[in-house]
PDB file of C-alpha atoms in Angstrom:
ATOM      1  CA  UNK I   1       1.331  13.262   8.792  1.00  0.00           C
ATOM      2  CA  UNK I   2       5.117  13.354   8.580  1.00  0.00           C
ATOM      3  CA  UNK I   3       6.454  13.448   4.543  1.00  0.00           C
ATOM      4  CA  UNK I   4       7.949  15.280   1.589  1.00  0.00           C
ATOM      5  CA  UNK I   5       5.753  17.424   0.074  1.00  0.00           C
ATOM      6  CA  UNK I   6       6.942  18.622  -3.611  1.00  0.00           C
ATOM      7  CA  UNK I   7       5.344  21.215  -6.040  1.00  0.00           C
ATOM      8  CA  UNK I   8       3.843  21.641  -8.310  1.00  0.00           C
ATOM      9  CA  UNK I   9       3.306  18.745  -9.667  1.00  0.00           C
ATOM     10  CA  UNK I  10       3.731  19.483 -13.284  1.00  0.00           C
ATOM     11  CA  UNK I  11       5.879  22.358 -14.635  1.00  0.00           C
ATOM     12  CA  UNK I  12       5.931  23.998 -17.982  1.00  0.00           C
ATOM     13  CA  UNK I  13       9.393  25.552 -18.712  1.00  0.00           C
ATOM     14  CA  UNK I  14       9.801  28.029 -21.968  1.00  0.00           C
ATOM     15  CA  UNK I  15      13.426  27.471 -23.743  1.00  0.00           C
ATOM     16  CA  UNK I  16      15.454  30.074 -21.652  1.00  0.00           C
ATOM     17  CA  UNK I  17      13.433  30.214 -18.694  1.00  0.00           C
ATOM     18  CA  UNK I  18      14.741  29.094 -15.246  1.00  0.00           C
ATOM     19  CA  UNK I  19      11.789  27.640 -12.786  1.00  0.00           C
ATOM     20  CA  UNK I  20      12.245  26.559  -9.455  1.00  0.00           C
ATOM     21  CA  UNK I  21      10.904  23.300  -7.749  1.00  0.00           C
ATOM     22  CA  UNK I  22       9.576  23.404  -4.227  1.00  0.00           C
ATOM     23  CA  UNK I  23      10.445  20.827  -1.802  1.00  0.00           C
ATOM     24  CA  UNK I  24       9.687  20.768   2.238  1.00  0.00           C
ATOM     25  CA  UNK I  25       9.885  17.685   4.703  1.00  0.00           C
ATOM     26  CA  UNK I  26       8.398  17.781   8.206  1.00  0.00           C
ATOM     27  CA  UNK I  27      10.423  14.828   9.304  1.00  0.00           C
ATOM     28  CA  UNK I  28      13.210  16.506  10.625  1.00  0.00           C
ATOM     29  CA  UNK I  29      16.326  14.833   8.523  1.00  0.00           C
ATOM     30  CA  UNK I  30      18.704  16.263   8.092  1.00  0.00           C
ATOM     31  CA  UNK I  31      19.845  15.099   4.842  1.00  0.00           C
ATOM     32  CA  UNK I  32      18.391  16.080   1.230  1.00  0.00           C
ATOM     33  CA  UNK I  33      18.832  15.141  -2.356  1.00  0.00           C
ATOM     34  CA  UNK I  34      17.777  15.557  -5.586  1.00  0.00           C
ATOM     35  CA  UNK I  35      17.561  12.972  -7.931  1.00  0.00           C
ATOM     36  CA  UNK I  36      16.369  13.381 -11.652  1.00  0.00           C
ATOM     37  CA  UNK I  37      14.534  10.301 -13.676  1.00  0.00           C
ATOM     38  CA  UNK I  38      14.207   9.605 -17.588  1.00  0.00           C
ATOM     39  CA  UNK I  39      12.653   6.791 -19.022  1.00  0.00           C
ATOM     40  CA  UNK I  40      13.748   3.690 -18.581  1.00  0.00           C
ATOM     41  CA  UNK I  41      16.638   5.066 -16.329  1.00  0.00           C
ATOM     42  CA  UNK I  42      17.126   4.895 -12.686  1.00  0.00           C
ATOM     43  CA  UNK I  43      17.470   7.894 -10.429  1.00  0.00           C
ATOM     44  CA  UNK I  44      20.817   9.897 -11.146  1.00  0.00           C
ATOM     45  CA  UNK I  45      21.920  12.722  -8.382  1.00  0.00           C
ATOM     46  CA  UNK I  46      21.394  16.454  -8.868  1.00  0.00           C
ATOM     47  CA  UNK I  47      22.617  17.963  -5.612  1.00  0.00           C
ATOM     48  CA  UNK I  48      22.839  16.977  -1.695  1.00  0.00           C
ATOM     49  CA  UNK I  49      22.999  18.653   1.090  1.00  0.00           C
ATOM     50  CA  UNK I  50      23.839  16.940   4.471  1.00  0.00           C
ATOM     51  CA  UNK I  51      23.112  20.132   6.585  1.00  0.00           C
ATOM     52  CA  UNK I  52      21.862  23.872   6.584  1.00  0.00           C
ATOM     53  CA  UNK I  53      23.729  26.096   4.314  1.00  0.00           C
ATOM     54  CA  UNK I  54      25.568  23.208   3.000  1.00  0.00           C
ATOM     55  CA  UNK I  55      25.077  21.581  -0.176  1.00  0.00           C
ATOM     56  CA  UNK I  56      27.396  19.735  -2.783  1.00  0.00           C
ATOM     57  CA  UNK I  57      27.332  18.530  -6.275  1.00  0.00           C
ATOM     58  CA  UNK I  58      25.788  15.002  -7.377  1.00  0.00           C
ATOM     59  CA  UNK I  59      26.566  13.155 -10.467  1.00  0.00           C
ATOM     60  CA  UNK I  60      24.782  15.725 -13.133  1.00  0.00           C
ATOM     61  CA  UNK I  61      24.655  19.064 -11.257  1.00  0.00           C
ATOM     62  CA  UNK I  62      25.314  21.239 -14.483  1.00  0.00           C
ATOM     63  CA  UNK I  63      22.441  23.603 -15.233  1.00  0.00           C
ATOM     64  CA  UNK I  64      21.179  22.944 -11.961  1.00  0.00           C
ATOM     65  CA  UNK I  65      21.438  25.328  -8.440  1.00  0.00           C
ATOM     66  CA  UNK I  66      20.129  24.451  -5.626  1.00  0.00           C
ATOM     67  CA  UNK I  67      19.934  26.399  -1.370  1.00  0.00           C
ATOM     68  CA  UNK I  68      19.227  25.116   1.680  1.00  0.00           C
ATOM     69  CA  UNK I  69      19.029  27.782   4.146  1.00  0.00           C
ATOM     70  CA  UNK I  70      15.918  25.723   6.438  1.00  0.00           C
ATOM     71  CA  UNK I  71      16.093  22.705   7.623  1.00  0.00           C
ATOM     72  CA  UNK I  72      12.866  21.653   6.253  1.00  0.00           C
ATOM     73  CA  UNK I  73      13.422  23.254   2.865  1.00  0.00           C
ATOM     74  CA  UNK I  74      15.657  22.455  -0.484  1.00  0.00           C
ATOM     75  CA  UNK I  75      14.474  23.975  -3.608  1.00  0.00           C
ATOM     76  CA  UNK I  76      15.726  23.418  -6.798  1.00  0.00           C
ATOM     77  CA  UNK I  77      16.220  25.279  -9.666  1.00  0.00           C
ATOM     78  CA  UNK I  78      16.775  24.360 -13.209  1.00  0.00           C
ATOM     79  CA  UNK I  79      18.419  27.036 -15.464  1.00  0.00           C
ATOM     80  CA  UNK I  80      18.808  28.329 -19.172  1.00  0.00           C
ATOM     81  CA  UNK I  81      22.159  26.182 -19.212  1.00  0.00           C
ATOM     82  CA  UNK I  82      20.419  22.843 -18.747  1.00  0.00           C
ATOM     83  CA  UNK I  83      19.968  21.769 -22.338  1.00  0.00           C
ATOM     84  CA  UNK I  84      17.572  18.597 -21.847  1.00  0.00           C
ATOM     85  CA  UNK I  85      15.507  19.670 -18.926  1.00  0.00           C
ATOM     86  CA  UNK I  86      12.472  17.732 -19.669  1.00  0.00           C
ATOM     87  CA  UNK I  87      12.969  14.482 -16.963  1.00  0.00           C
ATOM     88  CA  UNK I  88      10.667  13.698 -13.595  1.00  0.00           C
ATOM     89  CA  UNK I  89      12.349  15.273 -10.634  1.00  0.00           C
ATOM     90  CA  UNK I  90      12.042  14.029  -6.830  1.00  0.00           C
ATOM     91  CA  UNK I  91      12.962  15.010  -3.818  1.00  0.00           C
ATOM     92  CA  UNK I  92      14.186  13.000  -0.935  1.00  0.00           C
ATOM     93  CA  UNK I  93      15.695  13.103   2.789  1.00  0.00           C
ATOM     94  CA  UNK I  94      17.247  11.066   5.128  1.00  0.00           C
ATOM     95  CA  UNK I  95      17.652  11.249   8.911  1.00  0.00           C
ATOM     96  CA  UNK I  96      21.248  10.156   9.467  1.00  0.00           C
ATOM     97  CA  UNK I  97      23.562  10.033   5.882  1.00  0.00           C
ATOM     98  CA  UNK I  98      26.318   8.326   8.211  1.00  0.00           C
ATOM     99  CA  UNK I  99      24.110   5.803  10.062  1.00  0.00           C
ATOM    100  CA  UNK I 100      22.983   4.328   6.431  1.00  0.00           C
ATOM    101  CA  UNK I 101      19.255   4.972   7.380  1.00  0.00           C
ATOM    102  CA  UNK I 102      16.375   4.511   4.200  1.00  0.00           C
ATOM    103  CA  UNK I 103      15.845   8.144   2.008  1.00  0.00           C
ATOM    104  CA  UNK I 104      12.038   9.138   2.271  1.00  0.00           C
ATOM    105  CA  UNK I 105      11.192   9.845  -1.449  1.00  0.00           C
ATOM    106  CA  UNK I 106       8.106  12.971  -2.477  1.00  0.00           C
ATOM    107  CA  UNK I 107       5.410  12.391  -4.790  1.00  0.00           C
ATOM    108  CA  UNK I 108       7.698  14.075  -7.766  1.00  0.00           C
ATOM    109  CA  UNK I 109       7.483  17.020  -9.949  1.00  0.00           C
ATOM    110  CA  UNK I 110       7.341  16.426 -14.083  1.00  0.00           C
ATOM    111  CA  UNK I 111       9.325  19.065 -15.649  1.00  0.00           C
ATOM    112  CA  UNK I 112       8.732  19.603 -19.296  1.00  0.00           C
ATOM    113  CA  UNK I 113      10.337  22.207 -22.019  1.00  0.00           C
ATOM    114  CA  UNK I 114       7.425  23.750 -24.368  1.00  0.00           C
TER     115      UNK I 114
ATOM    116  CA  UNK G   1      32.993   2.703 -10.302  1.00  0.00           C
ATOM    117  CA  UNK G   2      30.368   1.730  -7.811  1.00  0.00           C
ATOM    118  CA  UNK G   3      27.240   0.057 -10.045  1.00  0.00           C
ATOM    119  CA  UNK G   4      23.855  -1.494  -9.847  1.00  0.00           C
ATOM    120  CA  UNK G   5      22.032  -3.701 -12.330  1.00  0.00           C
ATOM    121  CA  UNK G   6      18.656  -4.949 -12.830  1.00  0.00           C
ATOM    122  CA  UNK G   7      17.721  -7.591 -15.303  1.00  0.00           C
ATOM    123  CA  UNK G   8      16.055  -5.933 -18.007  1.00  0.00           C
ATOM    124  CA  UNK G   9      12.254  -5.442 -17.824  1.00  0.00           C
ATOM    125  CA  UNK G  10       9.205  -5.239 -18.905  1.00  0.00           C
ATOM    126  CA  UNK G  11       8.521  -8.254 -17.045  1.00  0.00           C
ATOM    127  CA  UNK G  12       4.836  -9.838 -17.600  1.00  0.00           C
ATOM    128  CA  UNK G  13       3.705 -12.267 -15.000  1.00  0.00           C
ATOM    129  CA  UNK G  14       0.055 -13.536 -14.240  1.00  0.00           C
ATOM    130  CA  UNK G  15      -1.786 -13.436 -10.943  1.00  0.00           C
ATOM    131  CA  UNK G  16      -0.431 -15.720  -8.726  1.00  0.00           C
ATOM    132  CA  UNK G  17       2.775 -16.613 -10.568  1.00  0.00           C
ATOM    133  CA  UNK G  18       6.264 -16.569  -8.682  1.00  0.00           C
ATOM    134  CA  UNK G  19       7.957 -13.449  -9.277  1.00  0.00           C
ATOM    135  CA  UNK G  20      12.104 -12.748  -9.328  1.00  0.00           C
ATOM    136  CA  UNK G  21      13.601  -9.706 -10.329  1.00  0.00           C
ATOM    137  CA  UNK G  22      17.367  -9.753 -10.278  1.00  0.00           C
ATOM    138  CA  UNK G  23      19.853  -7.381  -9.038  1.00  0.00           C
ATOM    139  CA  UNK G  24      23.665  -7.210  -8.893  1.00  0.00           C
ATOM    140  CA  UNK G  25      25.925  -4.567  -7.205  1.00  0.00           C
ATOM    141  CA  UNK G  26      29.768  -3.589  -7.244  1.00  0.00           C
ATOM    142  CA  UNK G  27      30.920  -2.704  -4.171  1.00  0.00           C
ATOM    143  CA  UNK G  28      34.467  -2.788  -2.168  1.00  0.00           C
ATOM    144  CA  UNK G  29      32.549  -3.071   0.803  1.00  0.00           C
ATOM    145  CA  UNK G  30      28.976  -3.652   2.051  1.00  0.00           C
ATOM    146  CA  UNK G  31      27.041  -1.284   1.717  1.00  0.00           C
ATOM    147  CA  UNK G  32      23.704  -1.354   2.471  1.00  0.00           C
ATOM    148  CA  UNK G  33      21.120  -2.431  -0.016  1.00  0.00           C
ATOM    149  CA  UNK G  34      17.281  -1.119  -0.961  1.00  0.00           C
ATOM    150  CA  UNK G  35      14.602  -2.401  -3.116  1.00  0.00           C
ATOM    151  CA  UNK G  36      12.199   0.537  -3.703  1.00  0.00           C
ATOM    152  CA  UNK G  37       8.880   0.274  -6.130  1.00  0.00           C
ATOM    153  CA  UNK G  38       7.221   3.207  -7.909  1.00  0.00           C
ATOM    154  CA  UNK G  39       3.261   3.212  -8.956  1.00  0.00           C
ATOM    155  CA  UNK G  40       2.406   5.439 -12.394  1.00  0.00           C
ATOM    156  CA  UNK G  41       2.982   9.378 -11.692  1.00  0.00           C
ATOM    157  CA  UNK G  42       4.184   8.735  -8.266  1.00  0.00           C
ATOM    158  CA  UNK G  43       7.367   8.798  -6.166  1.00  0.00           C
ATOM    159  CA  UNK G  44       9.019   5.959  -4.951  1.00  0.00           C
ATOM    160  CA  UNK G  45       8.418   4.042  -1.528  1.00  0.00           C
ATOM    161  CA  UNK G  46      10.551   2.052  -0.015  1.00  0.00           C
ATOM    162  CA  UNK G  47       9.713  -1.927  -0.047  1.00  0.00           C
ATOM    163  CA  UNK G  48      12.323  -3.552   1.687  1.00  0.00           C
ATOM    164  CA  UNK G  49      15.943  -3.362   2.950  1.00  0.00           C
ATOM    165  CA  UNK G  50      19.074  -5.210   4.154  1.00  0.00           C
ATOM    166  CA  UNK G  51      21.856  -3.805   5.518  1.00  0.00           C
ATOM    167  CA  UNK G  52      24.585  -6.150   6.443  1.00  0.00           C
ATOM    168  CA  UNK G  53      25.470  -9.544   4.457  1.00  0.00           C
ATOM    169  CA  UNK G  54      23.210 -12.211   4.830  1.00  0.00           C
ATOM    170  CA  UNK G  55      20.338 -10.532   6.190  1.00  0.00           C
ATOM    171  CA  UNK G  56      16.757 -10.887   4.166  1.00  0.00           C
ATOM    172  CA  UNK G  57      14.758  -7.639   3.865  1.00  0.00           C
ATOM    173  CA  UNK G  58      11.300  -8.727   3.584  1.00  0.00           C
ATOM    174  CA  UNK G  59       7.486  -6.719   3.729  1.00  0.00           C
ATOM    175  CA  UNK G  60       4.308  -7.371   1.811  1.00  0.00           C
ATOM    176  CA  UNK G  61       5.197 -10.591   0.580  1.00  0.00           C
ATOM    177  CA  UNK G  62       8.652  -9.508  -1.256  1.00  0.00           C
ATOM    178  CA  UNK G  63      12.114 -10.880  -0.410  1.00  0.00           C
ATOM    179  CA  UNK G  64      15.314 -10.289  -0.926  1.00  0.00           C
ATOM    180  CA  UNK G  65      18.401 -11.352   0.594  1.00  0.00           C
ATOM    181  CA  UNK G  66      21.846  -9.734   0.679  1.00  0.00           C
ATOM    182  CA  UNK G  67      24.581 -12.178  -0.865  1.00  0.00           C
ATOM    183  CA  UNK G  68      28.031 -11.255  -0.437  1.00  0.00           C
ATOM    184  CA  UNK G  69      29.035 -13.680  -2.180  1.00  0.00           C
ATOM    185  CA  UNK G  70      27.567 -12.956  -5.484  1.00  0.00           C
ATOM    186  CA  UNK G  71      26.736  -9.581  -5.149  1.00  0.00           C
ATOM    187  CA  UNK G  72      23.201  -9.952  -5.227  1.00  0.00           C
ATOM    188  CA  UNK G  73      19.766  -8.502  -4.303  1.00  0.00           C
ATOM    189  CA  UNK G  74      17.490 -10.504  -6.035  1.00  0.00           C
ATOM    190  CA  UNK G  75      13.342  -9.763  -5.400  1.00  0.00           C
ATOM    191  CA  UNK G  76      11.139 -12.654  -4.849  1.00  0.00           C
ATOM    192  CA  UNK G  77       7.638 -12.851  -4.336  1.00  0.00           C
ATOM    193  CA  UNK G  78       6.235 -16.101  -4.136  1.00  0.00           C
ATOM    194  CA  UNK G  79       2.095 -14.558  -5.353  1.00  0.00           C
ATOM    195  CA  UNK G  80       2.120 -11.531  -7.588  1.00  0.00           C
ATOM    196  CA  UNK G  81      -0.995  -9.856  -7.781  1.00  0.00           C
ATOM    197  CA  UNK G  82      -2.698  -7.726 -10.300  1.00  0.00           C
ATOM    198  CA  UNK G  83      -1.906  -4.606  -7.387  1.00  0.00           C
ATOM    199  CA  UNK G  84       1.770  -5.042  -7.507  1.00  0.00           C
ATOM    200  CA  UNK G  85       2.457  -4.234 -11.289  1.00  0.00           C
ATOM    201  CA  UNK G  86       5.035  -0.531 -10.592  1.00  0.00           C
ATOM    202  CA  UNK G  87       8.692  -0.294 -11.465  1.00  0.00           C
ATOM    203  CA  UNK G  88      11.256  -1.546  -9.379  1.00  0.00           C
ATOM    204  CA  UNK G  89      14.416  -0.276  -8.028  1.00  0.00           C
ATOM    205  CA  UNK G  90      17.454  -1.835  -6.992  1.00  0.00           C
ATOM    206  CA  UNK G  91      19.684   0.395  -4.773  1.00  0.00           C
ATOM    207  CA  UNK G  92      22.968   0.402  -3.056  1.00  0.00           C
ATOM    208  CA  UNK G  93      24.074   3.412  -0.703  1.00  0.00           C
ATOM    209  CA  UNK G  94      26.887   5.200  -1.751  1.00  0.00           C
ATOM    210  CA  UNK G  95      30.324   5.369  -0.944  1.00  0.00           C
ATOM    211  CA  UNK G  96      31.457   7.610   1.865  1.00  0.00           C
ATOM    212  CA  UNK G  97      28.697   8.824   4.495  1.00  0.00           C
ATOM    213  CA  UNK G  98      26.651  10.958   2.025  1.00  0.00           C
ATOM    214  CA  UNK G  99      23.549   8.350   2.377  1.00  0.00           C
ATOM    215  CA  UNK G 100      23.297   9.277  -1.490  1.00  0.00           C
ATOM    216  CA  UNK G 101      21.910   6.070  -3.309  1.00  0.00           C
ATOM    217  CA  UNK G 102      23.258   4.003  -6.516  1.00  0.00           C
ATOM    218  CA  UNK G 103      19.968   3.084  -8.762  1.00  0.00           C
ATOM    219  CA  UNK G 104      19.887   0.149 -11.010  1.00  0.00           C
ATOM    220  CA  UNK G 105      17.950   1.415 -13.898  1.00  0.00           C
ATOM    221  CA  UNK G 106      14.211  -0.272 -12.933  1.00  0.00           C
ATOM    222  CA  UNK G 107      12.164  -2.804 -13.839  1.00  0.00           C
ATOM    223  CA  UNK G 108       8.767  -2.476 -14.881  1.00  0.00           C
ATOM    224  CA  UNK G 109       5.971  -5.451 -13.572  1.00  0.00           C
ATOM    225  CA  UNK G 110       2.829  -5.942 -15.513  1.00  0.00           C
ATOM    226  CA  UNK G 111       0.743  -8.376 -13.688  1.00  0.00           C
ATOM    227  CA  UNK G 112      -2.251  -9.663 -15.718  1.00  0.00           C
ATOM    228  CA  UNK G 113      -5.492 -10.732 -13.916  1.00  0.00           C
TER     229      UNK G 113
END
């Protein structure tokens, strides 16, 4: 079956650690994106990235890094310097960013600060 | 800047009732629109889209129909049942050919048997 797969699914994150979230699709998009989700907020933008080895800043990138250097493949990592880190965190891709086609979302991972 | 809003939830509804969730967009041009719905702990899936004016997204019973003229979205479903209470989301893809998306902040249905 074709999808996003994301992991884990719940991360612990000790003040001045950084942790990285897995994400893989086997669809074949080329387009990726991070979005990050409080309560009782919609989605806001992390990072993008329209192509290998290619990425650019969303709405709140601070704190955040991200690579992409598979197709299949954009990890995320949330540093030190991200004060309020504790949010739910999904993944999603697209096959054609220009042609206005639907993003595929993953099952999400829940980030929290102990 | 470019915008999307949802009428405030939680919205409690019982089985069978009619069901309308609005949504409004800003927009200089027309960009395509999205309703997506997210179940407890889980990602979200996309329910329906529209993606010039006037067309009507539709799938499992939901609605919604892209008005140009009022910049609206609005979900209809003319049956709720007990298996449809999630969150909502309104969308609106973004400006320039990113295919980033524009949330409206989500509405939560509670459908009571």
């Amino acid at each position: 079956d074709g999808g996003i797969t994301q992991s884990p699914k719940y991360l612990f994150r000790k003040e001045g650690q950084n942790v990285t979230l897995s994400c893989e699709q086997n669809l074949n998009h080329d387009a990726m994106y991070w979005y990050r989700q409080d309560p009782g907020q919609g989605l806001r933008l992390i990072y993008y990235s329209q192509i290998v080895n290619d990425f650019q800043k969303g709405d709140i990138a601070e704190g955040y890094s991200v690579s992409r250097e598979k197709k299949e493949s954009f990890p995320l990592t949330v540093t030190s310097a991200q004060k309020n880190p504790t949010a739910f965190y999904l993944c999603a891709s697209s096959m054609d960013p220009i042609k206005a086609t639907e993003a595929f979302f993953g099952q999400g991972t829940r980030l929290t600060v102990v | 800047g470019d915008s999307v809003t949802q009428m405030e939830g939680p919205v409690t509804l019982s089985e069978e009732a009619f069901l309308t969730i609005n949504c409004t967009y800003t927009a200089t041009g027309y960009p395509s629109l999205f309703w997506y719905v997210q179940y407890p702990g889980e990602g979200l899936q996309l329910l329906l889209k529209a993606t010039k004016a006037d067309d009507k997204g539709s799938n499992k019973g939901f609605e919604a129909t892209y008005r140009k003229e009022t910049t609206s979205f609005h979900l209809e479903k003319g049956s709720v049942q007990v298996s449809d209470s999630a969150v909502y989301f309104c969308a609106r893809r973004g400006s320039g050919n990113t295919g980033k998306l524009i949330f409206g902040q989500g509405t939560t249905l509670q459908v009571k048997p």
